[in-house]
Short mmCIF file of C-alpha atoms in Angstrom, two decimals:
data_model
loop_
_atom_site.label_atom_id
_atom_site.label_comp_id
_atom_site.label_asym_id
_atom_site.label_seq_id
_atom_site.Cartn_x
_atom_site.Cartn_y
_atom_site.Cartn_z
CA MET A 238 0.00 0.00 0.00
CA GLY A 239 1.20 3.47 -0.83
CA GLU A 240 0.74 6.97 0.44
CA VAL A 241 -2.73 8.55 0.31
CA ARG A 242 -3.13 12.23 -0.54
CA LEU A 243 -6.24 14.36 -0.20
CA SER A 244 -6.46 17.88 -1.59
CA GLY A 245 -9.24 20.35 -2.15
CA GLN A 246 -11.43 22.84 -0.43
CA LEU A 247 -13.77 23.15 2.53
CA VAL A 248 -16.52 25.54 1.37
CA CYS A 249 -18.83 27.32 3.81
CA ASP A 250 -22.09 28.92 2.70
CA SER A 251 -22.64 31.26 5.65
CA ALA A 252 -21.00 33.18 8.47
CA ALA A 253 -22.45 30.60 10.86
CA GLN A 254 -20.54 27.81 9.12
CA VAL A 255 -17.36 29.91 9.15
CA ALA A 256 -17.76 30.34 12.92
CA ILE A 257 -18.04 26.56 13.34
CA VAL A 258 -14.84 25.97 11.34
CA VAL A 259 -12.95 28.67 13.25
CA ARG A 260 -14.07 27.21 16.58
CA GLN A 261 -13.47 23.53 15.78
CA LEU A 262 -10.43 23.63 13.46
CA PRO A 263 -7.57 24.05 15.98
CA LEU A 264 -8.40 20.85 17.89
CA HIS A 265 -9.13 18.98 14.66
CA ILE A 266 -5.69 19.89 13.32
CA LEU A 267 -3.94 18.88 16.56
CA SER A 268 -5.85 15.60 16.77
CA THR A 269 -5.20 14.71 13.14
CA ARG A 270 -1.48 15.49 13.25
CA ALA A 271 -1.18 13.22 16.31
CA GLU A 272 -2.71 10.25 14.48
CA ASP A 273 -0.52 7.29 13.63
CA GLY A 274 0.18 7.46 9.92
CA CYS A 275 -0.51 11.17 9.40
CA LEU A 276 2.41 12.53 7.37
CA SER A 277 1.05 16.05 6.96
CA PHE A 278 -2.21 17.90 7.50
CA GLU A 279 -2.77 21.50 6.44
CA VAL A 280 -5.94 23.58 6.41
CA ALA A 281 -5.39 27.19 5.37
CA PRO A 282 -7.72 30.10 4.68
CA THR A 283 -7.95 31.43 1.13
CA ASP A 284 -8.70 34.90 -0.20
CA ASP A 285 -12.37 33.93 0.00
CA PRO A 286 -13.41 34.08 3.69
CA LEU A 287 -15.82 31.17 3.13
CA VAL A 288 -13.19 28.78 1.73
CA TRP A 289 -10.26 26.85 3.24
CA GLN A 290 -7.62 24.95 1.25
CA VAL A 291 -7.05 21.42 2.55
CA ALA A 292 -4.02 19.16 1.97
CA GLU A 293 -3.57 15.82 3.74
CA ARG A 294 -1.02 13.01 3.43
CA PHE A 295 -1.28 9.65 5.15
CA ARG A 296 1.14 6.72 5.20
CA ASP A 297 -1.37 4.33 3.63
CA ALA A 298 -5.07 3.59 3.10
CA THR A 299 -5.41 2.06 6.57
CA ALA A 300 -4.19 5.25 8.24
CA PHE A 301 -6.37 7.40 5.99
CA ARG A 302 -9.50 5.36 6.73
CA ALA A 303 -8.77 5.45 10.47
CA HIS A 304 -8.51 9.25 10.22
CA GLN A 305 -11.82 9.49 8.38
CA GLN A 306 -13.54 7.34 10.98
CA ARG A 307 -12.11 9.30 13.91
CA ALA A 308 -12.91 12.64 12.32
CA ALA A 309 -16.49 11.65 11.49
CA THR A 310 -17.25 10.79 15.12
CA SER A 311 -15.49 13.84 16.60
CA ASP A 312 -17.01 17.22 17.45
CA TRP A 313 -15.43 18.46 14.22
CA GLY A 314 -17.17 15.79 12.17
CA ARG A 315 -20.55 16.29 13.78
CA GLU A 316 -20.49 20.09 13.65
CA THR A 317 -19.12 20.40 10.10
CA ALA A 318 -21.14 17.58 8.52
CA GLY A 319 -23.24 20.08 6.55
CA ILE A 320 -20.28 21.99 5.13
CA GLU A 321 -19.39 21.26 1.51
CA ARG A 322 -16.14 19.45 0.80
CA ARG A 323 -14.58 19.54 -2.66
CA TYR A 324 -11.85 16.95 -2.27
CA THR A 325 -9.79 14.73 -4.52
CA VAL A 326 -8.18 11.63 -3.02
CA ASP A 327 -5.24 9.84 -4.67
CA GLY A 328 -3.65 6.55 -3.68
CA ILE A 329 -6.79 4.72 -2.62
CA ASP A 330 -9.38 2.69 -4.51
#
């Protein structure tokens, strides 16, 4: 198994969604970077205040799937479930 890379954007549609991201993102970043198999994890604001650029790298598909499962059941996952994600994932079937 090879490295898995995710890239794309997190796209809010309101100031309320932006507030959720701003509140939840710091812990989500810390938690993700501490995961076994996380090689890099970056979420950065763009010129558009409703959009963040996302870039993730994981050791393999197992680590990536474990991240997705943890994130989905976290406060981050629950509170941002309605926010659009425009992601591309490479290195996984």
